XYZ file of N, CA, C and O in Angstrom:
512
model
N -10.963 60.569 23.618
C -10.688 59.097 23.129
C -10.987 57.952 24.508
O -11.586 56.555 24.274
N -11.534 58.513 26.228
C -11.006 57.378 27.367
C -12.778 57.113 27.066
O -13.285 55.883 27.255
N -13.779 57.908 26.423
C -15.438 57.506 26.628
C -15.305 56.544 25.586
O -16.242 55.282 26.152
N -15.104 56.308 24.204
C -14.774 55.603 23.314
C -14.158 54.504 23.984
O -15.089 53.049 23.048
N -13.419 54.186 24.267
C -13.276 53.171 24.838
C -13.489 51.898 25.313
O -13.853 50.757 25.671
N -13.799 53.131 26.181
C -14.939 52.591 27.124
C -16.325 51.988 26.690
O -17.107 50.976 27.101
N -16.755 52.662 25.357
C -17.715 52.406 25.266
C -17.817 51.016 23.588
O -18.229 49.852 23.887
N -15.960 50.646 23.420
C -16.313 49.979 23.822
C -16.160 48.325 24.052
O -16.416 47.317 23.507
N -14.863 48.807 25.265
C -14.761 47.312 26.296
C -16.834 47.040 26.292
O -16.855 46.345 26.685
N -17.488 47.951 26.575
C -18.492 48.183 27.017
C -18.974 46.611 26.287
O -20.318 46.033 26.261
N -19.301 47.075 24.738
C -20.222 46.602 24.291
C -19.782 45.072 23.377
O -19.646 43.986 23.561
N -17.928 44.494 23.860
C -17.380 43.818 23.878
C -17.617 43.083 25.219
O -17.847 42.002 24.943
N -17.515 43.456 26.351
C -18.579 42.437 26.850
C -19.765 42.003 27.398
O -20.581 41.134 27.856
N -20.881 43.210 25.793
C -22.509 42.263 25.433
C -22.231 41.179 24.737
O -22.523 40.395 25.284
N -21.357 40.904 23.864
C -21.276 40.115 23.755
C -21.393 39.331 24.094
O -21.650 38.302 23.634
N -20.543 38.747 25.221
C -19.484 37.690 25.424
C -20.408 36.913 26.766
O -20.222 36.603 27.066
N -21.401 38.089 27.211
C -22.698 38.004 28.202
C -23.271 36.254 27.557
O -24.526 36.431 26.197
N -23.076 35.561 28.324
C -24.358 34.538 28.388
C -24.996 34.546 29.427
O -24.836 34.005 30.402
N -26.752 34.007 28.540
C -27.230 33.562 30.397
C -26.785 32.280 30.084
O -26.813 31.380 29.586
N -27.516 32.160 32.237
C -27.102 30.006 32.211
C -27.970 29.218 30.903
O -27.551 28.160 30.772
N -28.933 29.272 30.352
C -29.373 28.600 29.034
C -28.234 28.502 28.496
O -28.441 27.082 27.282
N -27.715 30.401 27.724
C -26.624 29.389 27.063
C -26.150 28.714 26.695
O -25.363 28.047 26.289
N -24.925 28.754 28.210
C -24.274 28.441 28.667
C -24.170 26.414 28.561
O -23.687 26.310 28.131
N -25.767 26.253 29.628
C -25.928 24.753 29.141
C -25.903 24.845 27.892
O -25.825 22.990 27.374
N -27.098 25.530 26.685
C -26.194 24.901 25.654
C -25.345 24.364 24.946
O -24.819 23.444 24.702
N -24.177 25.366 24.850
C -23.353 25.523 24.630
C -22.857 23.972 25.587
O -21.949 23.392 24.584
N -22.024 24.171 26.981
C -21.846 23.462 26.953
C -22.287 21.484 26.230
O -21.608 20.423 26.585
N -23.721 21.691 26.343
C -24.279 20.281 25.866
C -23.466 19.545 24.723
O -23.803 18.803 24.351
N -23.387 21.573 23.590
C -22.620 20.821 22.960
C -21.564 20.095 22.423
O -21.523 19.254 21.535
N -21.156 20.961 22.806
C -19.644 20.432 22.623
C -19.640 19.095 23.332
O -18.271 17.919 22.756
N -20.103 18.943 24.382
C -20.321 16.905 25.167
C -20.787 16.229 23.569
O -19.934 15.148 23.869
N -21.874 16.447 23.088
C -22.089 15.906 21.497
C -20.995 15.763 20.906
O -20.598 14.731 20.083
N -19.727 16.861 20.606
C -19.120 17.044 20.187
C -18.304 15.843 20.591
O -17.405 15.616 19.289
N -18.135 15.867 21.396
C -16.801 15.248 21.856
C -17.533 13.200 22.519
O -16.575 12.791 21.961
N -18.371 13.216 22.733
C -18.609 11.931 22.194
C -18.802 11.081 20.664
O -19.144 10.111 20.854
N -19.148 12.122 20.058
C -19.112 12.136 18.559
C -17.605 11.790 17.939
O -17.430 10.024 17.419
N -16.547 12.079 18.859
C -16.134 12.190 18.325
C -15.015 10.795 18.847
O -14.146 9.821 17.409
N -15.587 10.306 19.687
C -14.976 8.974 20.703
C -15.600 7.535 20.097
O -15.210 7.302 19.737
N -16.734 7.776 19.915
C -17.822 6.572 18.974
C -16.488 7.587 17.194
O -16.971 5.572 16.424
N -16.545 7.423 16.062
C -15.719 8.012 15.833
C -14.665 7.092 15.915
O -14.718 6.042 15.037
N -13.243 7.718 16.555
C -12.549 6.809 17.193
C -12.368 5.411 17.243
O -11.439 4.046 16.311
N -14.511 5.103 17.867
C -13.806 3.428 18.324
C -14.457 2.907 16.559
O -14.214 1.369 16.246
N -15.551 3.463 16.056
C -15.748 3.529 14.724
C -14.379 2.825 14.395
O -14.480 1.383 13.618
N -13.366 4.052 14.023
C -12.640 3.358 13.491
C -11.850 2.044 13.976
O -11.124 1.221 13.003
N -11.452 2.517 14.625
C -9.935 1.177 15.404
C -10.853 -0.156 15.109
O -10.527 -1.160 14.072
N -12.595 -0.853 14.933
C -13.511 -1.869 14.785
C -13.807 -1.849 13.551
O -12.748 -3.070 12.850
N -13.195 -1.171 12.147
C -13.311 -0.976 10.868
C -11.413 -1.810 11.355
O -11.679 -2.908 10.179
N -11.013 -1.404 11.323
C -9.202 -1.529 11.227
C -8.971 -3.509 11.470
O -8.243 -4.139 11.028
N -9.862 -4.287 12.693
C -8.936 -5.125 13.386
C -10.346 -5.367 12.540
O -9.588 -6.549 11.820
N -11.562 -5.411 11.964
C -12.803 -6.386 11.312
C -11.626 -6.356 9.207
O -11.781 -7.725 9.619
N -10.999 -5.404 8.776
C -10.746 -5.243 8.054
C -8.991 -6.506 8.043
O -8.737 -7.297 7.191
N -8.747 -6.153 8.908
C -7.508 -6.966 8.999
C -7.901 -8.821 9.217
O -7.171 -9.290 8.507
N -8.488 -8.595 9.575
C -9.884 -10.510 9.386
C -9.147 -10.538 8.742
O -9.795 -11.833 8.322
N -10.892 -10.135 7.854
C -11.746 -9.915 6.628
C -10.640 -9.857 6.040
O -10.475 -11.272 4.523
N -9.844 -9.260 4.705
C -9.017 -8.929 3.561
C -8.123 -8.130 4.631
O -7.452 -7.101 4.228
N -6.472 -9.067 4.509
C -5.937 -8.860 5.736
C -4.803 -8.246 3.981
O -4.404 -7.183 3.628
N -4.704 -9.108 3.049
C -4.127 -8.098 1.648
C -4.748 -7.224 1.021
O -4.585 -5.725 0.847
N -6.179 -7.243 0.811
C -7.447 -6.337 0.268
C -5.798 -4.671 1.094
O -5.989 -3.998 0.291
N -6.382 -4.796 3.147
C -6.404 -2.981 3.246
C -4.617 -3.140 3.469
O -5.004 -1.928 3.580
N -3.645 -4.416 3.270
C -2.035 -3.581 3.438
C -2.348 -3.126 2.204
O -1.828 -2.045 1.520
N -2.853 -3.352 1.060
C -2.824 -2.731 -0.486
C -3.326 -1.278 -0.227
O -2.627 -0.525 -0.233
N -5.038 -1.268 -0.550
C -4.706 -0.344 -0.497
C -5.460 0.345 1.063
O -6.107 1.667 1.110
N -5.683 0.102 1.715
C -6.746 0.964 4.441
C -8.021 0.377 3.509
O -8.123 -0.236 3.121
N -7.649 0.358 5.001
C -9.149 -0.627 5.716
C -10.409 0.300 5.155
O -11.530 -0.202 5.047
N -10.280 1.845 5.220
C -11.105 2.532 4.456
C -11.746 2.188 2.477
O -12.731 1.946 2.562
N -11.041 2.242 1.727
C -11.083 1.995 0.805
C -11.386 0.492 0.137
O -12.257 0.663 -0.708
N -11.080 -0.268 1.013
C -11.341 -1.557 0.861
C -12.649 -2.482 1.790
O -13.405 -2.426 0.659
N -13.179 -1.058 3.129
C -14.456 -2.124 3.123
C -15.442 -1.055 1.888
O -16.903 -1.528 2.111
N -15.349 -0.035 1.413
C -16.000 0.543 0.287
C -15.737 -0.390 -0.651
O -17.265 0.044 -0.944
N -14.818 -1.049 -0.718
C -15.518 -1.997 -2.156
C -15.872 -2.690 -2.137
O -16.934 -3.060 -2.963
N -15.455 -3.072 -0.641
C -16.971 -4.041 -0.369
C -17.981 -4.302 -0.427
O -18.782 -4.565 -1.463
N -18.137 -2.839 0.329
C -19.644 -2.128 0.045
C -20.137 -2.625 -0.689
O -21.976 -2.662 -1.320
N -19.492 -2.049 -2.359
C -20.545 -1.510 -3.368
C -20.221 -2.818 -3.879
O -21.123 -2.886 -4.987
N -19.589 -4.053 -3.526
C -18.903 -5.203 -4.498
C -20.273 -5.678 -3.868
O -21.824 -6.755 -4.703
N -21.015 -5.549 -2.464
C -22.054 -5.963 -1.787
C -21.803 -7.243 -0.900
O -21.544 -8.225 0.068
N -19.991 -8.041 -1.776
C -19.191 -8.969 -0.698
C -17.830 -9.270 -1.370
O -17.020 -8.501 -2.627
N -16.846 -10.148 -0.156
C -16.176 -10.024 0.026
C -16.389 -11.121 -2.417
O -15.064 -10.416 -2.533
N -16.685 -12.114 -2.111
C -16.616 -12.511 -3.172
C -16.902 -11.995 -4.950
O -16.417 -12.442 -5.699
N -17.392 -11.662 -4.753
C -18.180 -10.989 -5.104
C -17.028 -9.677 -6.335
O -16.562 -9.369 -7.374
N -16.341 -9.488 -5.045
C -15.658 -8.355 -4.834
C -14.099 -9.282 -6.163
O -12.873 -8.586 -6.792
N -13.957 -10.208 -5.439
C -12.312 -11.005 -6.458
C -13.106 -11.176 -7.259
O -11.884 -11.867 -8.341
N -14.504 -11.820 -7.534
C -14.776 -11.737 -9.449
C -14.968 -10.296 -10.248
O -14.738 -10.608 -11.948
N -14.993 -9.114 -10.153
C -14.577 -8.718 -11.224
C -13.589 -8.357 -11.129
O -12.293 -8.752 -10.951
N -13.283 -7.560 -12.871
C -11.976 -7.710 -13.815
C -11.237 -6.249 -12.811
O -11.819 -5.808 -12.534
N -10.049 -5.852 -13.988
C -9.280 -5.410 -13.154
C -9.992 -3.868 -13.426
O -9.737 -2.332 -12.903
N -10.602 -3.798 -14.850
C -11.575 -2.530 -15.258
C -12.675 -2.480 -14.758
O -12.682 -0.902 -14.787
N -13.335 -3.080 -14.415
C -14.673 -2.842 -13.374
C -13.995 -2.270 -12.129
O -14.743 -1.226 -11.691
N -13.346 -2.853 -11.308
C -12.377 -2.224 -9.994
C -12.574 -0.499 -10.500
O -11.747 0.259 -9.879
N -11.457 -0.276 -11.138
C -10.473 0.595 -11.522
C -12.083 1.843 -11.970
O -11.751 2.890 -10.455
N -13.084 1.832 -11.834
C -14.114 2.815 -11.892
C -15.222 2.505 -10.818
O -15.899 3.533 -11.183
N -15.338 1.296 -9.506
C -15.848 0.718 -9.159
C -15.997 1.937 -8.606
O -15.295 2.965 -8.396
N -17.012 2.957 -8.284
C -18.169 3.562 -7.199
C -18.312 5.367 -8.584
O -18.563 6.250 -7.333
N -17.656 5.030 -9.510
C -17.761 5.799 -11.256
C -19.078 6.119 -11.802
O -18.984 6.417 -13.060
N -19.283 4.704 -11.265
C -20.520 5.010 -12.699
C -21.887 6.025 -13.513
O -21.832 6.093 -14.647
N -22.167 7.056 -11.729
C -23.022 7.619 -12.272
C -21.971 8.949 -14.044
O -23.222 8.906 -14.923
N -20.626 8.959 -12.784
C -19.755 9.500 -13.730
C -19.820 8.585 -15.240
O -19.547 9.804 -16.218
N -19.930 7.552 -15.696
C -18.823 6.587 -16.477
C -20.647 6.867 -17.540
O -20.322 7.167 -18.740
N -22.073 6.801 -17.460
C -22.966 6.494 -17.622
C -23.572 7.908 -18.124
O -23.788 8.447 -20.099
N -23.038 9.118 -17.612
C -23.465 10.195 -18.114
C -22.082 10.841 -19.240
O -22.676 11.096 -20.372
N -20.492 10.561 -19.601
C -19.882 10.223 -20.755
C -20.488 9.271 -22.304
O -20.345 9.797 -22.795
N -20.409 8.538 -21.144
C -21.343 7.492 -22.658
C -22.518 8.486 -23.540
O -22.267 8.039 -24.665
N -23.249 8.575 -22.774
C -24.506 9.456 -23.389
C -24.394 10.202 -23.627
O -24.746 11.009 -24.568
N -23.754 11.289 -23.609
C -23.237 12.855 -24.106
C -21.438 12.902 -25.088
O -21.235 13.657 -25.168
N -21.509 11.873 -24.544
C -20.496 11.274 -25.228
C -19.137 11.655 -24.785
O -17.496 12.730 -26.123
N -18.601 12.211 -24.062
C -17.169 13.052 -23.519
C -16.763 11.749 -22.387
O -15.587 11.056 -23.522
N -15.633 12.513 -22.358
C -13.905 11.880 -21.912
C -14.641 10.472 -20.141
O -15.601 11.249 -19.933
N -14.533 9.017 -20.979
C -15.076 8.407 -19.334
C -14.594 8.656 -18.659
O -13.190 9.139 -18.376
N -14.583 8.268 -17.048
C -13.575 8.429 -16.082
C -12.731 7.206 -15.972
O -12.786 6.186 -16.221
N -11.191 8.071 -14.955
C -10.517 7.098 -15.515
C -10.912 6.641 -14.027
O -10.437 4.802 -13.643
N -11.290 7.359 -13.307
C -10.857 6.066 -11.301
C -12.201 6.584 -10.451
O -12.912 7.388 -11.555
N -12.436 5.782 -9.509
C -13.346 5.339 -8.966
C -13.318 5.623 -7.516
O -12.516 6.108 -7.508
N -13.939 5.010 -6.444
C -13.262 4.850 -5.295
C -11.882 4.344 -4.578
O -11.497 4.761 -4.567
N -11.275 3.976 -5.187
C -10.455 3.301 -5.860
C -9.170 4.343 -5.487
O -7.359 3.923 -5.149
N -9.579 5.397 -6.265
C -9.004 6.111 -6.481
C -8.441 7.052 -5.399
O -7.288 8.142 -4.166
N -9.230 7.532 -4.484
C -9.163 7.254 -2.357
C -7.883 7.111 -2.494
O -7.011 7.699 -1.072
N -7.222 5.380 -2.084
C -6.384 5.340 -1.960
C -4.755 5.600 -2.126
O -4.512 6.938 -2.461
N -4.633 5.310 -0.935
C -2.742 6.638 -0.789
C -2.117 6.048 -1.253
O -1.539 6.490 -2.216
N -2.138 4.432 -1.741
C -1.777 4.016 -3.248
C -1.288 5.102 -3.896
O -0.141 5.045 -5.028
N -1.828 4.779 -4.366
C -3.016 5.031 -5.885
C -2.609 6.497 -5.907
O -1.987 6.911 -6.997
N -2.768 7.464 -4.773
C -2.429 8.451 -4.770
C -0.625 8.849 -5.376
O -0.896 10.345 -5.827
N 0.206 8.499 -4.159
C 1.657 8.010 -4.610
C 1.943 7.887 -5.898
O 2.821 8.481 -6.097
N 1.268 7.258 -6.953
C 1.530 7.062 -8.269
C 1.670 7.987 -8.781
O 0.634 8.986 -8.534
N 2.775 7.699 -10.176
C 2.228 8.639 -10.956
C 2.122 8.613 -12.051
O 1.172 7.909 -12.279
N 1.572 9.864 -12.842
C 0.568 9.507 -13.712
C 0.791 9.233 -14.736
O -0.175 8.079 -14.862
N 2.325 8.934 -15.283
C 2.421 6.693 -15.820
C 1.950 5.816 -15.273
O 1.008 4.836 -16.268
N 2.489 5.303 -14.627
C 1.386 4.520 -13.846
C -0.327 4.077 -13.192
O -0.641 3.176 -13.253
N -0.466 5.082 -13.681
C -2.182 6.000 -12.549
C -3.557 4.234 -13.990
O -4.356 4.713 -13.684
N -2.651 4.226 -15.142
C -3.455 4.092 -16.391
C -4.047 4.917 -17.378
O -4.796 4.338 -17.913
């Protein structure tokens, strides 16, 4: 019994032994992950401030990320404003729409706008 336990402990120690080079690589990777996390946080803050400056009504309705995606997809805020509601609803689901038209299947109901928490909270009756 004791020899078996000693063997297991020896194997576990062997698994966790890191060479100095491996330790450096792990530390560099952890630093990159932390830097990317900080960068993502800064980008998120930038997006919030820009969307509140450029399109405050859109931002308050559907959020910064979904609003930015819609503006990006249409090309500009003025192009987004010119879109009819039916186009806005399926914006971002063009591939699924044309596939459904080609195969005579069911067309998609939502596109990018479905990622909004406002739409997600709506009841099935009010989703269109």
